[in-house]
Coordinates of C-alpha atoms and ligand atoms in Angstrom, one line a residue:
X147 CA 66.6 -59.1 16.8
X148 CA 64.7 -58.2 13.7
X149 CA 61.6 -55.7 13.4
X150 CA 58.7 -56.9 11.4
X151 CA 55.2 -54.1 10.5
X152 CA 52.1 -55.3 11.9
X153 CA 50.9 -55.7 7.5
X154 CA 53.5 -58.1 6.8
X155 CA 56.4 -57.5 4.5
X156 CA 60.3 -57.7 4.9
X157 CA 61.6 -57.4 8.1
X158 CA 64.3 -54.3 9.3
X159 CA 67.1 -53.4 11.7
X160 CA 66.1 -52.0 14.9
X161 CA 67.7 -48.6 13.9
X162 CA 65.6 -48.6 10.5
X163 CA 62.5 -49.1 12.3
X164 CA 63.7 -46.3 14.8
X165 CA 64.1 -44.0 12.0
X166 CA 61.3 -44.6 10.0
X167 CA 58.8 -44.4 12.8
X168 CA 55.8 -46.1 11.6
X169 CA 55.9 -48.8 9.2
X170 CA 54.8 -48.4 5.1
X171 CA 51.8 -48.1 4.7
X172 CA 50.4 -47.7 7.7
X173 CA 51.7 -50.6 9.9
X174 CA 53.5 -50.7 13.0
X175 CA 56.7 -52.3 13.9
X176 CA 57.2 -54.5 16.0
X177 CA 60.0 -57.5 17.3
X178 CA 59.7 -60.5 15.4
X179 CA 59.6 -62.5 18.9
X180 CA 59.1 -61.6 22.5
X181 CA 62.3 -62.0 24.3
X182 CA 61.4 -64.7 27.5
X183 CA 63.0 -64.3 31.0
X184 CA 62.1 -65.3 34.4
X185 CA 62.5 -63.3 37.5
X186 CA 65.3 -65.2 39.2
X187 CA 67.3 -63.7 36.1
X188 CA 67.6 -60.3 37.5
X189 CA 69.6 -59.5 40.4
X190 CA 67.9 -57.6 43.1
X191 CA 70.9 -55.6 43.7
X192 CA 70.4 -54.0 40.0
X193 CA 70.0 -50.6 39.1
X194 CA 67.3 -49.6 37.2
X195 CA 69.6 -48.6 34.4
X196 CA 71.6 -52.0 35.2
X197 CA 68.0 -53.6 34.8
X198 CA 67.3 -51.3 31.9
X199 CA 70.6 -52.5 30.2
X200 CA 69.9 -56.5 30.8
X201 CA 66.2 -56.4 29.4
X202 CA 66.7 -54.4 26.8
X203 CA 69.3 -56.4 25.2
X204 CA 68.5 -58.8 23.4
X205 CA 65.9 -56.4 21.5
X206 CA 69.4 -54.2 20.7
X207 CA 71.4 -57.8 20.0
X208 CA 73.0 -57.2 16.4
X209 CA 71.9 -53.3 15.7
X210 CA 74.1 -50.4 15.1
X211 CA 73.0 -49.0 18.8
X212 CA 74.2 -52.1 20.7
X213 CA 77.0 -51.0 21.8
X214 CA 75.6 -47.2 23.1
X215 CA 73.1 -49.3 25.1
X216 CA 74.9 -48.9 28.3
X217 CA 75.0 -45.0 28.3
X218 CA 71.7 -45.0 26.7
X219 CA 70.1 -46.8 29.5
X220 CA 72.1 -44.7 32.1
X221 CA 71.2 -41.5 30.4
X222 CA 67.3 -42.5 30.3
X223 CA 67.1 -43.9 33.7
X224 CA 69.2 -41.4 35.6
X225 CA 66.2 -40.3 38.4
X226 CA 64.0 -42.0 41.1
X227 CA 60.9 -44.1 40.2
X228 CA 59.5 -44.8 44.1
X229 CA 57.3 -47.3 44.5
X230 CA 54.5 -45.6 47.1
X231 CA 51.7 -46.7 49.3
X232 CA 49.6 -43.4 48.9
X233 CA 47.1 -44.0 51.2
X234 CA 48.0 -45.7 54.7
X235 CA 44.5 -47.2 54.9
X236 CA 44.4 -49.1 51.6
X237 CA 48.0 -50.7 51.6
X238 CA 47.4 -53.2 48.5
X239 CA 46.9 -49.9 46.6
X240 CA 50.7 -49.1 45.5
X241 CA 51.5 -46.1 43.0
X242 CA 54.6 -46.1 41.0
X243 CA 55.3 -42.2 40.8
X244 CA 56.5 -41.6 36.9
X245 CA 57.0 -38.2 37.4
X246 CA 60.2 -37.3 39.1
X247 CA 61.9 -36.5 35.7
X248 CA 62.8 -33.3 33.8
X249 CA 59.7 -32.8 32.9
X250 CA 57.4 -34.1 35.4
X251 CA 55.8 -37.4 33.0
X252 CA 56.5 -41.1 32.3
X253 CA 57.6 -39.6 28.6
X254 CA 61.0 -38.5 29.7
X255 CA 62.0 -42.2 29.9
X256 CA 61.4 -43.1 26.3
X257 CA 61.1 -40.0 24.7
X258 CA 64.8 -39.0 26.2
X259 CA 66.0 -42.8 25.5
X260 CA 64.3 -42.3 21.5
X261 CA 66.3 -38.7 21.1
X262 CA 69.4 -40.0 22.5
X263 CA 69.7 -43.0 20.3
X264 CA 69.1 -41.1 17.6
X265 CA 71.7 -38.5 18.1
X266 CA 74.3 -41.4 18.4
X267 CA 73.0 -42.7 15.2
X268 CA 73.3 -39.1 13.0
X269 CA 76.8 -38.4 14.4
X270 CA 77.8 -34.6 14.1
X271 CA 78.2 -33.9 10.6
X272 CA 74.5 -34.8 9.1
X273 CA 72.0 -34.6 12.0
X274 CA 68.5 -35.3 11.5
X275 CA 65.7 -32.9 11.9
X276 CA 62.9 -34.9 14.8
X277 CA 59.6 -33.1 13.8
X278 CA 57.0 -33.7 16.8
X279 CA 53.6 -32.4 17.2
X280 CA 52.7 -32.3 20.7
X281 CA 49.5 -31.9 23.2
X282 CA 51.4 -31.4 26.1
X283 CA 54.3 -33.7 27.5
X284 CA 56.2 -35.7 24.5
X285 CA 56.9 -32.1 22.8
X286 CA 58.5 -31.1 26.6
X287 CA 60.5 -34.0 27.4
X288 CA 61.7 -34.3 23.5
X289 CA 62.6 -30.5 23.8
X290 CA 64.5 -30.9 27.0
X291 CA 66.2 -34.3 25.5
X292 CA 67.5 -32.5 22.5
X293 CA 69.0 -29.7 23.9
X294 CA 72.7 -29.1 23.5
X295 CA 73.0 -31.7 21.2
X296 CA 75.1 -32.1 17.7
X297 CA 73.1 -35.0 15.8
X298 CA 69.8 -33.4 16.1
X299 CA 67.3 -30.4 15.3
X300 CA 64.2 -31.0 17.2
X301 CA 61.7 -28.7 15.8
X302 CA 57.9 -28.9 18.3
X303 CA 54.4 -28.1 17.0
X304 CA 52.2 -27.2 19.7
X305 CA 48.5 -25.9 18.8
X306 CA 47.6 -22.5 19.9
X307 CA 45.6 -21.5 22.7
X308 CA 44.9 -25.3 23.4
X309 CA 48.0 -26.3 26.2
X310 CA 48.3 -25.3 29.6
X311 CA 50.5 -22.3 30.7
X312 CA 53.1 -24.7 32.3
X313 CA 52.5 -27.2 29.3
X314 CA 53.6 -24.0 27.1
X315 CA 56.5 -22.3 29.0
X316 CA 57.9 -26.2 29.0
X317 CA 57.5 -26.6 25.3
X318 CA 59.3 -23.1 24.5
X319 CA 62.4 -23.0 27.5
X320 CA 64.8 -25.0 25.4
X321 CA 68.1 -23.5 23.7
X322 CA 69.6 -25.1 20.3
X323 CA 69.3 -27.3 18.7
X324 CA 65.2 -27.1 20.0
X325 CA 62.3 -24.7 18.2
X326 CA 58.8 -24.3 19.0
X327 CA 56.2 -23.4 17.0
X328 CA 52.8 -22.2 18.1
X329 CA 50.8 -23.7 15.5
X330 CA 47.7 -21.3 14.4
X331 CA 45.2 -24.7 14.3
X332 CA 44.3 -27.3 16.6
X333 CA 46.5 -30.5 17.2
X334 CA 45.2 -32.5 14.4
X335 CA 46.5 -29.5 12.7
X336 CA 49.8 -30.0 13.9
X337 CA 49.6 -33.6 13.2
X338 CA 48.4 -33.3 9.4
X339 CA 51.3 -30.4 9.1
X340 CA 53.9 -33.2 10.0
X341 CA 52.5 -35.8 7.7
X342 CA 52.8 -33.7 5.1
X343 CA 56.0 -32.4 5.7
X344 CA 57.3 -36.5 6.0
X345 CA 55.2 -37.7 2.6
X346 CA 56.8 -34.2 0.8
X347 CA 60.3 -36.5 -0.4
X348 CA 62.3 -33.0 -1.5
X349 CA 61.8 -31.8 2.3
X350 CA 62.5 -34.8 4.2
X351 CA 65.5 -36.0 2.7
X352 CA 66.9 -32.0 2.8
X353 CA 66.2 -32.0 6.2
X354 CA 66.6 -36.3 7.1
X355 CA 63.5 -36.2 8.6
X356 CA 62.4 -38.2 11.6
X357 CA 59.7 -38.3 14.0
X358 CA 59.6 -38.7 17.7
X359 CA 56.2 -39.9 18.2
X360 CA 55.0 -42.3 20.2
X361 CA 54.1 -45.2 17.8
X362 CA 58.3 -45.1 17.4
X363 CA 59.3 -48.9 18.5
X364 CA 62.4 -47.5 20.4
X365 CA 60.1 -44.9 22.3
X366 CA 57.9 -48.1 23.4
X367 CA 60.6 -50.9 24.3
X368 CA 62.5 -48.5 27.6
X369 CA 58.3 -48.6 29.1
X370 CA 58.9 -51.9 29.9
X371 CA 61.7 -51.3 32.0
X372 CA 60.1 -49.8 35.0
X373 CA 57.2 -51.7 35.3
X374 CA 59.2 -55.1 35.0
X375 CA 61.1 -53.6 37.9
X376 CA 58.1 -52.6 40.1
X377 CA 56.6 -55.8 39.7
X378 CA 59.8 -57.3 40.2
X379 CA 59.7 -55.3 43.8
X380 CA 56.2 -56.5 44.5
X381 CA 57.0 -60.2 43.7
X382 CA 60.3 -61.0 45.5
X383 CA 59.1 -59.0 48.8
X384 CA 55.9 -60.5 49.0
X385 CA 55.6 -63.7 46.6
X386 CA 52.5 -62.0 44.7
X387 CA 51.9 -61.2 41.0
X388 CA 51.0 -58.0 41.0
X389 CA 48.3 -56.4 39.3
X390 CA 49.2 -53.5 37.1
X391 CA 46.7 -50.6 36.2
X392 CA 47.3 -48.4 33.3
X393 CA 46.0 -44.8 32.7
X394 CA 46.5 -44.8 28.5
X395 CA 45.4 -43.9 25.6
X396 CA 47.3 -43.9 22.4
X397 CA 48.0 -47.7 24.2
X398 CA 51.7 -46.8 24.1
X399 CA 52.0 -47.8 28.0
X400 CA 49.5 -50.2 28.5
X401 CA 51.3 -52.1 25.9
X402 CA 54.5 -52.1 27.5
X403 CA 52.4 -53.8 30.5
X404 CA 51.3 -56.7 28.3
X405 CA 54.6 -56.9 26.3
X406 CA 56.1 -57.3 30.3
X407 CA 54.0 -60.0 31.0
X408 CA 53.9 -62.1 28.3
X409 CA 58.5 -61.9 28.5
X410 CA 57.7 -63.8 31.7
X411 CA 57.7 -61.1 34.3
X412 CA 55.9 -61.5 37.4
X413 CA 52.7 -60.0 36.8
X414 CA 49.2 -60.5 36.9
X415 CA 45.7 -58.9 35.4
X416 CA 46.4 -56.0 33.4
X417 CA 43.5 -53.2 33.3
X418 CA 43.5 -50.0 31.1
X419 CA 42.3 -47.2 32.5
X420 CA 41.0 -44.6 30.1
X421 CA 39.3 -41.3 29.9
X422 CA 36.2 -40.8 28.5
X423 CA 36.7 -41.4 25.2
X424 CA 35.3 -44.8 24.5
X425 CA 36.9 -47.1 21.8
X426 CA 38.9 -49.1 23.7
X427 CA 36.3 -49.6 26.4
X428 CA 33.9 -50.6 23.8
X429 CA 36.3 -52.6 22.2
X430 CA 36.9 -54.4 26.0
X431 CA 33.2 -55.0 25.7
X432 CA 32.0 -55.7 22.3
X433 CA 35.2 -56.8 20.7
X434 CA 34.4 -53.9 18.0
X435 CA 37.4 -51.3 17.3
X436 CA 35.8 -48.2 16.1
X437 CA 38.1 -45.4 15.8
X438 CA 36.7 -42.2 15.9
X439 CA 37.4 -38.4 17.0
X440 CA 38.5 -38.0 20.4
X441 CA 36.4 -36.1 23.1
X442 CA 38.2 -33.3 25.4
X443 CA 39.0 -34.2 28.9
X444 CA 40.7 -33.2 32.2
X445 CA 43.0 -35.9 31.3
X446 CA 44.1 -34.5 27.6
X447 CA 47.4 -36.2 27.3
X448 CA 44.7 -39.4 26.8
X449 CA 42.4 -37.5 24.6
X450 CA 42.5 -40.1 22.1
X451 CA 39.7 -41.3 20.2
X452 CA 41.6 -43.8 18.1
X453 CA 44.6 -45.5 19.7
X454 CA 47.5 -45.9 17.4
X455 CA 49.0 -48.7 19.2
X456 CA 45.8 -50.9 18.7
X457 CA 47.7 -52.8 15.9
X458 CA 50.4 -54.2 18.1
X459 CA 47.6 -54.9 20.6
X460 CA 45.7 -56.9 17.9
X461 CA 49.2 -58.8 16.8
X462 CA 49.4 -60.3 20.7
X463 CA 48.1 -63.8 21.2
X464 CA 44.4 -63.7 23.4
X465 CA 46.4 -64.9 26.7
X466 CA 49.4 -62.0 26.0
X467 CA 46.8 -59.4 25.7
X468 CA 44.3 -60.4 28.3
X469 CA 43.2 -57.2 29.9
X470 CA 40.2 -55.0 31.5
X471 CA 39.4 -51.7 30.5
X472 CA 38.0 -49.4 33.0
X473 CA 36.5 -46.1 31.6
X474 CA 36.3 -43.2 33.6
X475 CA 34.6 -39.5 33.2
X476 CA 35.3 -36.4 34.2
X477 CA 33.2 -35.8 37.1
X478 CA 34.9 -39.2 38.8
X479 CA 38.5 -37.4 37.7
X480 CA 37.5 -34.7 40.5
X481 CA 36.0 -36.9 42.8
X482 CA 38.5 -39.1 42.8
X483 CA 41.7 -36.3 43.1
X484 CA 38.6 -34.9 45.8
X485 CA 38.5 -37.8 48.2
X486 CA 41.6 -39.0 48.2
X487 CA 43.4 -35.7 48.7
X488 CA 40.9 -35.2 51.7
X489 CA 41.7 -38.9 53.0
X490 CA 45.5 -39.3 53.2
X491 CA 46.8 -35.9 51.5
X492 CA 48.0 -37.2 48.5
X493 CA 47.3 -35.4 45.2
X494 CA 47.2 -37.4 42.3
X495 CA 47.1 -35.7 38.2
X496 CA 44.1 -36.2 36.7
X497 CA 45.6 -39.3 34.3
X498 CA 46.6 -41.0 37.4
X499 CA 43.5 -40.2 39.0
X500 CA 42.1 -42.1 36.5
X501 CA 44.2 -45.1 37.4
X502 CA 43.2 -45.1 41.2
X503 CA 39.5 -44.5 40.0
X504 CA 39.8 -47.9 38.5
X505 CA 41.2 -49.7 41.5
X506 CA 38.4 -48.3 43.5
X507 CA 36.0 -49.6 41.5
X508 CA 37.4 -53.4 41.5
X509 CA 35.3 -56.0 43.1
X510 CA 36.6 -55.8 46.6
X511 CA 37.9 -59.2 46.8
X512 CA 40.4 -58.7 43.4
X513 CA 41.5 -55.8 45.5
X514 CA 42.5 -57.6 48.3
X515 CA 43.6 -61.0 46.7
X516 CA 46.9 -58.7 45.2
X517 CA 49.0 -56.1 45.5
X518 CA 48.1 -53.2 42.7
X519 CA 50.6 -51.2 40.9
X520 CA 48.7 -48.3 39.5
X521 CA 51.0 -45.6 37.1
X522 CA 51.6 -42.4 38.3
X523 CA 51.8 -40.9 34.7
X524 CA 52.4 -37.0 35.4
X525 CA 53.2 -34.4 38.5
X526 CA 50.2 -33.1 39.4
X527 CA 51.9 -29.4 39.7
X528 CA 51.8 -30.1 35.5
X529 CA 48.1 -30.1 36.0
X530 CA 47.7 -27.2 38.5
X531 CA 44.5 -25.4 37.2
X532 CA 42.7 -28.2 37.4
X533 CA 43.8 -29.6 40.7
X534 CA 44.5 -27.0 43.0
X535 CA 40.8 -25.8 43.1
X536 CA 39.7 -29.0 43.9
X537 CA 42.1 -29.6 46.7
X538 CA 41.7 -26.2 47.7
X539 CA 45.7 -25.7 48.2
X540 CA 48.9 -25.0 45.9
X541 CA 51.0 -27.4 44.4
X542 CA 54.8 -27.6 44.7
X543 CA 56.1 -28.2 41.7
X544 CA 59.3 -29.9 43.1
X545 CA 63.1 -29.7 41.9
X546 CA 63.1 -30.2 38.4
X547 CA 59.8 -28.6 37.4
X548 CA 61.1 -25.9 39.2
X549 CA 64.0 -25.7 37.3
X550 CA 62.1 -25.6 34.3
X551 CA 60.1 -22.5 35.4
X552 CA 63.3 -20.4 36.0
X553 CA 63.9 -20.4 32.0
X554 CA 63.5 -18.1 29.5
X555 CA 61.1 -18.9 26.7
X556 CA 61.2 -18.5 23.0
X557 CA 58.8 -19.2 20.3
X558 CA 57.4 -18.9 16.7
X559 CA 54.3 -18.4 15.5
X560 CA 53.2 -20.9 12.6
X561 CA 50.3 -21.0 10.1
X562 CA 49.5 -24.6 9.4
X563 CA 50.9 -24.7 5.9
X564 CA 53.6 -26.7 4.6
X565 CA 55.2 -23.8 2.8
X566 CA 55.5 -22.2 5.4
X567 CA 56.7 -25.2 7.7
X568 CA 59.6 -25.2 5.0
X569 CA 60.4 -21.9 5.4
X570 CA 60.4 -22.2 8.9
X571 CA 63.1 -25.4 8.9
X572 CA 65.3 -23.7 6.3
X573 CA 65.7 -20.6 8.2
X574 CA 68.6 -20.1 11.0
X575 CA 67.3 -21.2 14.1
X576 CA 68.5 -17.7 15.4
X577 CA 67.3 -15.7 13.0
X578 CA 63.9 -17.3 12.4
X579 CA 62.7 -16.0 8.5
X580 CA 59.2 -14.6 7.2
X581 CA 56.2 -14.8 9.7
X582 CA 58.5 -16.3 12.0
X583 CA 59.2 -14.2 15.1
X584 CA 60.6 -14.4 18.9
X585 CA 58.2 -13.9 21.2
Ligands
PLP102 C1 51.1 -39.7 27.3 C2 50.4 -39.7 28.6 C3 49.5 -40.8 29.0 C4 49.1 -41.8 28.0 O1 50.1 -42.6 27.5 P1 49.8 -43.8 26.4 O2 51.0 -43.8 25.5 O3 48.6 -43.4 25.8 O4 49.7 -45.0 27.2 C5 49.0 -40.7 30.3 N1 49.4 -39.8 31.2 C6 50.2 -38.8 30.8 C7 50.5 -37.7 31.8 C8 50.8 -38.7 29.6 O5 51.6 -37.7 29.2

């Protein structure tokens, strides 16, 4: 399988797209053709790493990472994924919990799959340097991904002041080869600090460069995997094409969704759920894709105000990317965690709030007609100042979250200045130099 950019031009290996992240110029990559499968394929006794390993193959067929493809899939898709009926009451209403991972998100699937593959593709001797600027959860799951490893130095850009207190003890609990930096500047800040580091060529071949953000092709493809296998569930058990509901924002999910669908497996309408921030929505509406800044939500790990993913939207055929888009405030984030806590107890984040928002407000016969698979993108425990008040009780933050909270954490401080940024990767990541301190 080759890799072609959404702009055109020649097309590359599958570990060439990996490490160059986005395409030149601007473009995307992605697979020259969608692989096609039917459900009768898969085995029902699989794993979800055995699934993992069959649907992901032929996008791996020919590349250098063929062969790690078993033990990537078995490292990425080492924890539960349960398929739950949250509410007793409203049975066709299924969420597909994404968060029992190391760090409590959907992004430890791809983001740990993306960090592994490229650690098997540095070796020991001349490991890359991942640069990531983070709002929350890919800088975490990246973080806890890299640790320990040879082929790797993960360095994570988190703005100041604007992440949680969990958000920030998970970004700075990680030993070598892993450094955070608390970026004086916003995240756009962190983001423009990164491009500049990648477009300066002295610094990015010194250091071999590479990004693990989430426009990365092999961040994208392992996203399929569980939903093909919840829908999978759904189908065999019950004969029904599920529908699938997406909270998303950068796209990065709800194109997994459509990239499922349109490989043949059993699923049926596809809605996007967003926050407030409206370009997709108006795109859904108008057919108009205006970019602009993004608007602050409850929901910030969606805070995005132009989606970078669009362009592999766009490429899809109009049947492949059939879709609704459901946009959904604030104020119905609260209700919505509200209510349903009060009715059956369960507590949803407020990015999968979003998603059973939009279920609720589906004509009642589309309800009804299927089963709905809504994602469950984070632990709500990663999203406790917002929903403990409105619940009115403490979250558990469960096993691994736990875990995460019993580490010591270690940070710099970082002005947002390439110099500095230089400084910062040259120096031991012991003994960090200039502004650089320990916290
Ligand atoms: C990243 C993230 C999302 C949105 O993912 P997309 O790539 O925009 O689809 C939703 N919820 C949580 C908790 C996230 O971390």
């Amino acid at each position: 399988m080759k890799y072609v950019s959404t702009r055109g031009g020649q097309s590359v290996a599958l570990t060439d797209a990996m490490r160059q992240g986005g395409a030149p110029g601007g473009g995307l990559f992605v697979p020259e053709s969608l692989p096609r499968v039917s459900a009768g394929d898969f085995s029902p006794d699989l794993s979800l790493s055995g699934l993992a390993r069959q649907l992901l193959e032929p996008f791996f067929a020919g590349d250098a990472l063929e062969p790690h493809l078993p033990q990537l899939c078995d490292g990425a898709f080492d924890f539960p994924v349960p398929l739950t009926i949250p509410d007793p009451a409203r049975p066709s209403l299924r969420a597909l919990e994404l968060f029992h991972g190391p760090t409590g998100a959907f992004k430890d699937f791809g983001t740990r799959f993306l960090i592994a593959a490229l650690d098997h593709l540095a070796g020991d001797d001349d490991p890359f340097t991942v640069l990531v600027a983070t709002s929350g959860d890919t800088g975490g799951a990246a973080a806890q991904a890299a640790e320990g490893r040879r082929g790797i130095h993960l360095a994570v850009l988190y703005p100041k002041g604007r992440v949680s207190a969990f958000q920030e003890h998970q970004l700075t609990c990680w030993n070598d080869p892993v450094r955070a930096f608390r970026v004086n500047g916003d995240f756009d800040a962190c983001q423009t600090l990164v491009k500049s580091a990648f477009e300066d060529a002295g610094l990015s071949r010194r250091h071999r460069l590479t990004s693990a953000n989430s426009i990365n092709i092999v961040r994208l493809l392992p996203q399929i995997v569980y939903l093909a296998d919840a829908a999978l569930k759904v189908w065999r058990s019950s004969g029904i094409l599920p529908g699938l509901i997406i909270p998303s924002g950068n796209l990065g999910h709800g194109l997994a969704a459509l990239y499922a669908r349109a490989m043949g497996f059993p699923i049926g309408p596809v809605v996007i759920a967003t926050n407030a921030n409206e370009t997709l929505h108006e795109w859904s509406q108008t057919g108009r894709y205006r970019p602009r800044p993004s608007v602050a939500t409850l929901a910030n790990a969606m805070d995005i105000g132009a989606p970078s993913n669009f362009e592999r939207l766009d490429r899809l055929g109009a049947d492949q990317r059939a879709m609704g888009v459901e946009r959904v405030d604030d104020a119905s984030i609260r209700t919505r965690i509200r209510d349903d806590f009060a009715r059956s107890g369960y507590i949803w984040c407020p990015h999968s709030a979003i998603g059973a928002e939009a279920w609720h407000r589906l004509p009642e016969a589309a309800r009804e007609q299927c089963v709905w698979i809504t994602a469950a993108t984070a632990h709500p425990f990663k999203f406790a100042d917002i929903v403990e008040p409105l619940i009115g009780q403490t979250i558990h933050p469960g096993p691994a979250l736990k875990a995460v909270l019993g580490r010591t954490t270690h940070r710099q401080e970082l002005d947002p200045d390439l110099n500095a940024l230089a400084l910062a990767l040259s120096g031991d990541p012991e003994q960090p130099a200039g502004t650089a301190r320990r916290a």
